[in-house]
Short mmCIF file of C-alpha atoms in Angstrom, two decimals:
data_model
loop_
_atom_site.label_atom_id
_atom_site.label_comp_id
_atom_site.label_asym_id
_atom_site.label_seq_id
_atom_site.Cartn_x
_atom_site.Cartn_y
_atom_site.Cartn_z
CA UNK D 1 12.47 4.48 -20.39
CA UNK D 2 9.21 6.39 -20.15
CA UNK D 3 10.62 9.46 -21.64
CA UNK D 4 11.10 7.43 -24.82
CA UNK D 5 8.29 4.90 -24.80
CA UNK D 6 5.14 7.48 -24.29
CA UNK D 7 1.24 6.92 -25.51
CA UNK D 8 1.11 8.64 -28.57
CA UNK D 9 -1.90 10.33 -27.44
CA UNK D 10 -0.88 13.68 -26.05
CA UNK D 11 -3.74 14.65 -23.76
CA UNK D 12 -2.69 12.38 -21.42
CA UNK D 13 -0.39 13.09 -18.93
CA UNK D 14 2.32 10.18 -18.51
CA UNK D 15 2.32 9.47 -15.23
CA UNK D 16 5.09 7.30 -13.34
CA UNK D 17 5.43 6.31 -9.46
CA UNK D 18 9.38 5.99 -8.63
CA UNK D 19 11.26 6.19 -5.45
CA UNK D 20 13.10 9.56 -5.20
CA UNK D 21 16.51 9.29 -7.13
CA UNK D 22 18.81 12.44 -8.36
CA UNK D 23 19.53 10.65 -11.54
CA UNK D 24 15.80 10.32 -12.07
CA UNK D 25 14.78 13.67 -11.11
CA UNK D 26 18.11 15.21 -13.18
CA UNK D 27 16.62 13.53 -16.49
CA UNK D 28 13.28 14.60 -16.00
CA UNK D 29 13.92 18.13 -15.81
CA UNK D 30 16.85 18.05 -18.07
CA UNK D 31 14.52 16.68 -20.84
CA UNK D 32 11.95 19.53 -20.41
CA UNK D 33 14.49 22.38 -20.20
CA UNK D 34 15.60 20.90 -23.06
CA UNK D 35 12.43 21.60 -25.18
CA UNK D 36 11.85 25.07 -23.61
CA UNK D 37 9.59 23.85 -21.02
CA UNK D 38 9.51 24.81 -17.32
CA UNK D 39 8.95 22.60 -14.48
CA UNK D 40 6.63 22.68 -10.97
CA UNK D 41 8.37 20.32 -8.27
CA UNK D 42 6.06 19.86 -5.14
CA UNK D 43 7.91 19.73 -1.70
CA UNK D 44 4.39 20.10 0.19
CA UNK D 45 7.11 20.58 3.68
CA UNK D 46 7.33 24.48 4.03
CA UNK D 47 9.79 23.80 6.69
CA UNK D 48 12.44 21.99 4.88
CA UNK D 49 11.25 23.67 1.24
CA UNK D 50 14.45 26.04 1.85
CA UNK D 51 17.03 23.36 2.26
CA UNK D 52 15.55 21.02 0.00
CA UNK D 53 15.81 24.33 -2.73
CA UNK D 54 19.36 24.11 -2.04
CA UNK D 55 19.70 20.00 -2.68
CA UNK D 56 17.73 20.35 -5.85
CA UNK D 57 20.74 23.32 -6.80
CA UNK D 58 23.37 20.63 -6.32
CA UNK D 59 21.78 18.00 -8.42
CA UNK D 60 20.94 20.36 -11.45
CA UNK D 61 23.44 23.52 -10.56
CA UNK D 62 22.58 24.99 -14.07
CA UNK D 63 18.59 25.87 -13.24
CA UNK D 64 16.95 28.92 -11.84
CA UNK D 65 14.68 28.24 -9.00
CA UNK D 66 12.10 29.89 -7.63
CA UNK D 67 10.50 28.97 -4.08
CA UNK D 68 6.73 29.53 -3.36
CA UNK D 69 4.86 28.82 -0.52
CA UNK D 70 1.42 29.78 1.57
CA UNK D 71 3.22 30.81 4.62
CA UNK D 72 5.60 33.88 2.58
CA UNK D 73 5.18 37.09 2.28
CA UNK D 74 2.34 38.44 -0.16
CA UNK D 75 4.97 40.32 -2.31
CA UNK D 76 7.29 37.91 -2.50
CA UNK D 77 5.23 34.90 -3.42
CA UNK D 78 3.99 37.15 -5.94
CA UNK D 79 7.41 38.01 -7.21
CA UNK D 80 8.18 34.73 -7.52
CA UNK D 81 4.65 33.51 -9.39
CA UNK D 82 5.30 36.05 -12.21
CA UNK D 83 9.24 35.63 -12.85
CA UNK D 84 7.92 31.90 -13.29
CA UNK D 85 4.97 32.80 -15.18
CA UNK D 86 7.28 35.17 -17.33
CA UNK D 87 9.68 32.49 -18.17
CA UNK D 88 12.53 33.68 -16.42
CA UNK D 89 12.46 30.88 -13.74
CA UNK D 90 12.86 27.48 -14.62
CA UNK D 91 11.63 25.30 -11.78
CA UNK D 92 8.79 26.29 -9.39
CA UNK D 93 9.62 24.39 -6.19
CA UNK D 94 6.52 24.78 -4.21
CA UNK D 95 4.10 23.60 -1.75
CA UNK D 96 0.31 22.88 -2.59
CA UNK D 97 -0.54 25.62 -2.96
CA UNK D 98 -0.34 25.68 -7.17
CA UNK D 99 -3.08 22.82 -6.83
CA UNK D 100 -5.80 24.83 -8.02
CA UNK D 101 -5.72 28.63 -10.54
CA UNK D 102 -2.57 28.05 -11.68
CA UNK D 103 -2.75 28.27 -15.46
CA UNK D 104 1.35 27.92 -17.39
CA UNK D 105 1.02 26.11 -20.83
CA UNK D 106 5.32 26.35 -20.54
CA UNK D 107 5.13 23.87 -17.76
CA UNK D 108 4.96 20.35 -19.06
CA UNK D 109 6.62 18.34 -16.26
CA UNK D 110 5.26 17.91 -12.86
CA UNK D 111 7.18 16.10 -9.85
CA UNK D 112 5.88 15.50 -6.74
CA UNK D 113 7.95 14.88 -3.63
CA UNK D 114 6.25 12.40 -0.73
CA UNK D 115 3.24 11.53 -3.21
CA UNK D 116 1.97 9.03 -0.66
CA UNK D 117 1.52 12.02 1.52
CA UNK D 118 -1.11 13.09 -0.66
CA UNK D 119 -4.49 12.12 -1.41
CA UNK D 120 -5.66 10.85 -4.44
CA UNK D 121 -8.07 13.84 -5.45
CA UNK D 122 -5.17 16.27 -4.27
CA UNK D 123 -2.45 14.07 -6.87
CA UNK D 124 -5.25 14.25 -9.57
CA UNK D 125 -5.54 18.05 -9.07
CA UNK D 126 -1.67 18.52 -9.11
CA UNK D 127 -0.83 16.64 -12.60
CA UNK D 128 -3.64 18.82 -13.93
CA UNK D 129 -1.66 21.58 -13.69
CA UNK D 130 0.63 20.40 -16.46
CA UNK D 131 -0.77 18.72 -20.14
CA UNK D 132 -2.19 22.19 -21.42
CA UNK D 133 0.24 23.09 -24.57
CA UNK D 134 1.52 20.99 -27.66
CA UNK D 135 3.91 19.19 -25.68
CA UNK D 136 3.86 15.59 -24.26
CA UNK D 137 2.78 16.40 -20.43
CA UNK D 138 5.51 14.13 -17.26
CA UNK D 139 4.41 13.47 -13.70
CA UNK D 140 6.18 12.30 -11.66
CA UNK D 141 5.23 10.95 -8.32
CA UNK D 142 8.01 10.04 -6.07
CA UNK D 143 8.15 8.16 -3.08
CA UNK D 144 10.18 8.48 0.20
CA UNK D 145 14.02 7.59 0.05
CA UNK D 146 13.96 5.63 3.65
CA UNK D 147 10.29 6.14 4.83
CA UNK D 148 7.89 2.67 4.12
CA UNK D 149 4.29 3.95 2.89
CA UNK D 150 0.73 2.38 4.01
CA UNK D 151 -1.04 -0.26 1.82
CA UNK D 152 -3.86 2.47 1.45
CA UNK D 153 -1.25 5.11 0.11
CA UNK D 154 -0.28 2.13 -2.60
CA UNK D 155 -3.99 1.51 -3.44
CA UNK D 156 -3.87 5.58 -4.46
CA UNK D 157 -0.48 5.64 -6.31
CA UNK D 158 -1.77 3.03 -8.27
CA UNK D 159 -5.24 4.29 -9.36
CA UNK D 160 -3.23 7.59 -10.17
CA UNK D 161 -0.59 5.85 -12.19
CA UNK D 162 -3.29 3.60 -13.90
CA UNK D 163 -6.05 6.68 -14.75
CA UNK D 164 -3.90 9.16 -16.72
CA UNK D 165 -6.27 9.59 -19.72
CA UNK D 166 -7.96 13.08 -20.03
CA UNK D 167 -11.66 12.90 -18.56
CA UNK D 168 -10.04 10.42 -15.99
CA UNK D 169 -11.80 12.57 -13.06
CA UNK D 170 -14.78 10.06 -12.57
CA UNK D 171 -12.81 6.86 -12.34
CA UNK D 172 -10.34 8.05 -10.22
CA UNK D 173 -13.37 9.55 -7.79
CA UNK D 174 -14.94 6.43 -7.78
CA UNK D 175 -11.76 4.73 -6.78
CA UNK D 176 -11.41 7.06 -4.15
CA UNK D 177 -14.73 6.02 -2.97
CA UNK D 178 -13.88 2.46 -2.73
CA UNK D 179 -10.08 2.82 -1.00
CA UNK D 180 -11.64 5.31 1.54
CA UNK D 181 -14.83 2.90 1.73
CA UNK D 182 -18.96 3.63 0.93
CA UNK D 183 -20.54 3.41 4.54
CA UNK D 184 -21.28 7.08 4.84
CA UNK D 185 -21.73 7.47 1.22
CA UNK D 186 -24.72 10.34 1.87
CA UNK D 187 -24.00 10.73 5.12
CA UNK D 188 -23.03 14.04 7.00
CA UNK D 189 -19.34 13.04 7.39
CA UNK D 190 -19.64 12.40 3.12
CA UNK D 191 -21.85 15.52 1.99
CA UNK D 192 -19.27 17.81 1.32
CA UNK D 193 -17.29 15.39 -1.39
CA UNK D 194 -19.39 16.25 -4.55
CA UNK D 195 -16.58 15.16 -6.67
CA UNK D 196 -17.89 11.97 -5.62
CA UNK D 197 -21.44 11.92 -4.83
CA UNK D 198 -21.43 14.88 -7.83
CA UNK D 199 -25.28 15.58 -9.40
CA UNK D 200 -27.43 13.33 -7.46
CA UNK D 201 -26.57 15.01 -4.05
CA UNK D 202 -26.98 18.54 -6.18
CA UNK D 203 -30.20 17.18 -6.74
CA UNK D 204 -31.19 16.42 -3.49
CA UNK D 205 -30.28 19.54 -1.74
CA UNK D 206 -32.34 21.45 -5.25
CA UNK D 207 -35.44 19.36 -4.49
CA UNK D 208 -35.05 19.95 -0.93
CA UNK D 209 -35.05 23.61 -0.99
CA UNK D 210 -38.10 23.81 -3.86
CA UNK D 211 -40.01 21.84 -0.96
CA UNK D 212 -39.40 24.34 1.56
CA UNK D 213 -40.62 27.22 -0.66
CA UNK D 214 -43.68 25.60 -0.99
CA UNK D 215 -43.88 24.78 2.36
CA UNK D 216 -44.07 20.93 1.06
CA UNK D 217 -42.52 18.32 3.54
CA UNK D 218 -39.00 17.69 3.15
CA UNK D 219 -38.14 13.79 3.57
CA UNK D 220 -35.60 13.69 6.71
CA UNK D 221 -32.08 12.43 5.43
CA UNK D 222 -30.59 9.74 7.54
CA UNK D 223 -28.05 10.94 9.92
CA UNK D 224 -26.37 8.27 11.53
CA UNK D 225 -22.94 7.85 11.02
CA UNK D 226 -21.08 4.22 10.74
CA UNK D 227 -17.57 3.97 11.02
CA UNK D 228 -15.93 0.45 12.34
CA UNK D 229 -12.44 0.64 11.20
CA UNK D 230 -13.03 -1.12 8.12
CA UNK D 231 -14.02 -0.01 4.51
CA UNK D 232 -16.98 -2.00 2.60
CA UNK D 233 -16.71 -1.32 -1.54
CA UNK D 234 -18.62 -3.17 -4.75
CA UNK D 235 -15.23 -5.14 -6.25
CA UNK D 236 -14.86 -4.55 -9.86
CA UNK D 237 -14.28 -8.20 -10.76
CA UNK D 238 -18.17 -8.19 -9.73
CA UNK D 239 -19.42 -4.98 -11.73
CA UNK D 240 -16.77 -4.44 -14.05
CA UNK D 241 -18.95 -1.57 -15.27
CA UNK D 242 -17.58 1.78 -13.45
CA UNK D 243 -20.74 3.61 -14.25
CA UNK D 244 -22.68 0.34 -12.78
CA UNK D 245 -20.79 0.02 -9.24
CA UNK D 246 -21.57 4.13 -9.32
CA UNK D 247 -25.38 3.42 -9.47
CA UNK D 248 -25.12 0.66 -7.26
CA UNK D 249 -23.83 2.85 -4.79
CA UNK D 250 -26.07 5.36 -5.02
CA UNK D 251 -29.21 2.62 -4.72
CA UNK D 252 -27.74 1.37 -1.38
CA UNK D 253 -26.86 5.06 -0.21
CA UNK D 254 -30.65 6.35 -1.44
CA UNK D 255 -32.39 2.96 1.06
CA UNK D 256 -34.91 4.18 3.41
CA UNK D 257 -35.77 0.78 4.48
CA UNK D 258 -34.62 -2.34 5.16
CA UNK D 259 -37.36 -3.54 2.82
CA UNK D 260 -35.72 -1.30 0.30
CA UNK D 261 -32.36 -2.69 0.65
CA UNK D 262 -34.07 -6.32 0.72
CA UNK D 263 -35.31 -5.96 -3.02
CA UNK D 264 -31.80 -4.47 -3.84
CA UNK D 265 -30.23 -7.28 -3.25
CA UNK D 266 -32.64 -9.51 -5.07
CA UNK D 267 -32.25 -6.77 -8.27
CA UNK D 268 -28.36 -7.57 -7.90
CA UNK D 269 -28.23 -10.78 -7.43
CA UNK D 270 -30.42 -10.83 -10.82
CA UNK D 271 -27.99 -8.86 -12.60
CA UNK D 272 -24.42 -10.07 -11.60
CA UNK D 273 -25.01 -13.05 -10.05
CA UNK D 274 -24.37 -14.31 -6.72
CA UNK D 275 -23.99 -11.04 -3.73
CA UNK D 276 -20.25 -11.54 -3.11
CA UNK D 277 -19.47 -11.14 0.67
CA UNK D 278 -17.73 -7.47 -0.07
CA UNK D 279 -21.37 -5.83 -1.75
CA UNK D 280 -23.31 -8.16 1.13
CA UNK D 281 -21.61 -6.23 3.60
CA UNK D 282 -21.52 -3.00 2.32
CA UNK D 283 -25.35 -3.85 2.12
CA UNK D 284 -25.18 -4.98 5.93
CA UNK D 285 -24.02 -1.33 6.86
CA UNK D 286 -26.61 0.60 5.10
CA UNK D 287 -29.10 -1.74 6.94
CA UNK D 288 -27.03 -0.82 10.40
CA UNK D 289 -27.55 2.94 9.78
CA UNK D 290 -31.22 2.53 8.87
CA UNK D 291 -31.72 0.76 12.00
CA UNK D 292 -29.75 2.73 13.78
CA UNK D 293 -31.46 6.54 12.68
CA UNK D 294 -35.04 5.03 14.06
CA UNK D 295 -33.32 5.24 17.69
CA UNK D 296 -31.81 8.86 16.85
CA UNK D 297 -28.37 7.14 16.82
CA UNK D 298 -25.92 9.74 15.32
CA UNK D 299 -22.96 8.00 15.18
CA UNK D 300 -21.72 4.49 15.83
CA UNK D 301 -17.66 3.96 16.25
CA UNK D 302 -15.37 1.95 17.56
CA UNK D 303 -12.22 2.65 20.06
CA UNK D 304 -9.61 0.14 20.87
CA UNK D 305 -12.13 -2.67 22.69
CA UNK D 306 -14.93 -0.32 22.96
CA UNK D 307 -17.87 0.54 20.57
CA UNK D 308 -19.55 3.52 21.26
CA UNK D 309 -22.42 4.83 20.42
CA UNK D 310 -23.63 8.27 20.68
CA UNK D 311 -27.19 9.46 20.40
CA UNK D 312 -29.10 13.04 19.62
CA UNK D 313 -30.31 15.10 22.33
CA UNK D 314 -33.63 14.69 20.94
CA UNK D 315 -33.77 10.97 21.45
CA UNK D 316 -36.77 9.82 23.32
CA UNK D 317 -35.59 6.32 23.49
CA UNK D 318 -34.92 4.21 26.62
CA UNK D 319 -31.17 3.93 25.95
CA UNK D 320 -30.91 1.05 28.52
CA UNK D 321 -33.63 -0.89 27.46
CA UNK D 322 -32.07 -0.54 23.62
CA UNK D 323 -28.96 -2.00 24.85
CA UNK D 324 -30.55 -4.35 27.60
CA UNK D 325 -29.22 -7.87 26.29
CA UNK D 326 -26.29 -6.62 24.18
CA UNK D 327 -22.48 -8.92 24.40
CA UNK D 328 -19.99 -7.22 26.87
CA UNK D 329 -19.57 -4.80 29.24
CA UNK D 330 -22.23 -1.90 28.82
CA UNK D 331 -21.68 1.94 30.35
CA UNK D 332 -23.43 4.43 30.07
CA UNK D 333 -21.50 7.43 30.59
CA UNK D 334 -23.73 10.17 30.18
CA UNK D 335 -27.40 10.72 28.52
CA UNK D 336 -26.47 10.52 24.60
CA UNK D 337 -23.64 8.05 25.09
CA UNK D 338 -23.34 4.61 25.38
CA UNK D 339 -19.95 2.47 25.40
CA UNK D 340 -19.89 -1.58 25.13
CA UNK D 341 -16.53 -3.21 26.14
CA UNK D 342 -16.20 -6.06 23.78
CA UNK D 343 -13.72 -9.21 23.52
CA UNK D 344 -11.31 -8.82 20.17
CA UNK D 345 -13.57 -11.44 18.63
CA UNK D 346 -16.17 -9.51 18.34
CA UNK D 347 -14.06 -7.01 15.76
CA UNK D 348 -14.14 -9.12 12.73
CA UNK D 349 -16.15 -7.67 9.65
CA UNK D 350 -18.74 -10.12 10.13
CA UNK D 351 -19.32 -10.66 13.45
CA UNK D 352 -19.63 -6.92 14.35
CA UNK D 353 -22.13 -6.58 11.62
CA UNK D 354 -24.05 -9.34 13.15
CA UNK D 355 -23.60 -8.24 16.40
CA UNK D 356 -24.79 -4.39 15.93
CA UNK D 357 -27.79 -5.80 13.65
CA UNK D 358 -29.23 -8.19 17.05
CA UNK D 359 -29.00 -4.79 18.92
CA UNK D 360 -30.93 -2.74 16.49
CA UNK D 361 -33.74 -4.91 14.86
CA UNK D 362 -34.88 -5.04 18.68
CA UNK D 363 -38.13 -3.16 19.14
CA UNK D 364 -37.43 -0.01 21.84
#
């Protein structure tokens, strides 16, 4: 098993993704009580925490367990936080809410309930809250009983499994990245993720505000927001390099012209080789949002047969001249939006892409 077959290197925390068994979950805990150790198990469902408290009694009847929550009462979650942090409880069934501050060398063992109801920054910042004493650190991520999980919820399991070495934070951002997809990588929807964007946006907003104070101009940040239902990422059988797909997407996210983007391209192509169709058209939708800012386009999304666009107040574009010649049905429902009904053709990766860049390399 796991238990017996660990890394030898002990800042890692071993990590395993198994569908929820009592036999499973009876071992794990059994082995940590076992070496003095306490345990955190994460039922992130406040209203079933209660009844699944009473389960985990019947599977291990010997443990003490302590229940903590966001939604108790002040003194009691703080009753419950020090007999734990005292020693005198020996499992912390809990919600999320130990994610981040909670500091117990005793606890070596970690195990989530529903992990692939989690995302994979939250996973990464629950198994650090075990792996800081002498002992070998567990995780252990389980999945639903009966319930199937989404392809997208595999993608994360896997990248949490696979990245359990300490100083794993970077890879498994960047993986993030490329299972939630890199259109918006700078974008206003994106700014707020700095665990993945990290020191270059810091950087940005620093130079930004020195300009003001010297009441330099600040160079306008491009605000249009793509999302078409599907994700565009740099595969890493084509930049093996994580630290090279990371600057890669930060050359495509920093474009401010097509022209920019153009010698991109040509600069990757040098370097690895033939643009696969995945970077070409992650390349295609920083072009799109280029194009699209120079009409004051804020947004472009799609809705069941409909892609809609939706414009700043400020625009001083002809919005029906823009879309004069465009494929489908066009409305215009009010002043900053416009909706084109399209055939389910036109939803493929490609074709969309070509379709939104005939619209906006049209002069308005």
């Amino acid at each position: 098993s796991s238990l017996a077959t660990a890394p030898l290197d002990r800042r890692a925390v071993v990590t395993n993704v198994k569908k929820f068994d009592t036999e499973l979950i009876k071992r794990a805990i059994t082995v940590e009580l076992n070496r003095q150790g306490q345990i955190f198990f994460v039922h992130n469902r406040v209203q079933t925490i209660e009844k699944f408290a009473t389960e985990l009694k019947k599977i291990i009847p010997e443990v003490k367990i302590a229940v903590a929550h966001g939604q108790m009462h002040k003194g009691e979650l703080e009753k419950a936080m020090i007999q734990f942090v005292l020693g005198k409880i020996d499992i912390l069934l809990c919600s999320a809410i130990i994610e981040s501050g909670i500091d117990i060398p005793n606890a070596n063992t970690i195990i989530i309930n529903d992990a692939d109801r989690f995302g994979l920054a939250q996973l990464h910042q629950l198994r650090g809250r075990v792996g800081r004493f002498k002992h070998r650190a567990f995780a252990y991520l389980l999945l639903p009983r009966s319930r199937t999980i989404t392809p997208v919820a595999v993608k994360r399991l896997k990248a949490i499994e696979e990245y359990s070495q300490l100083g794993a934070g970077f890879k498994i951002a960047l993986r993030d990245l490329e299972i939630r997809g890199a259109g918006n990588i700078l974008g206003p929807e994106q700014s707020g993720h700095i665990n993945t964007v990290g020191y270059e946006l810091f950087c940005k907003l620093l130079s930004d505000a020195v300009k003001r104070l010297k009441n330099e101009p600040v160079e306008s940040q491009l605000l249009t927001t793509v999302e078409l239902g599907f994700s565009t990422y740099i595969p890493r059988n084509y930049i093996p390099s994580d630290s090279q797909r990371m600057g890669i997407y930060r050359q495509i996210a920093s474009a401010k012209t097509t022209e920019d983007l153009a010698r991109l391209t040509e600069q990757i192509a040098d370097m690895y080789g033939s643009v696969c169709s995945e970077v070409k058209d992650l390349i295609d939708l920083a072009e799109i949002r280029i194009l699209a800012s120079a009409y004051n386009i804020r947004s472009i999304t799609t809705s069941e047969k409909d892609l809609i666009f939706s414009f700043t107040p400020q625009s001083d574009k002809n919005i029906a001249d823009i879309f004069a010649k465009s494929p489908g049905i066009v409305r215009i429902p009010d002043s900053t939006t416009v909706h084109i009904r399209l055939d389910k053709k036109y939803f493929e990766p490609n074709t969309l892409l070509a379709v939104l860049r005939k619209i906006l390399r049209k002069k308005g």
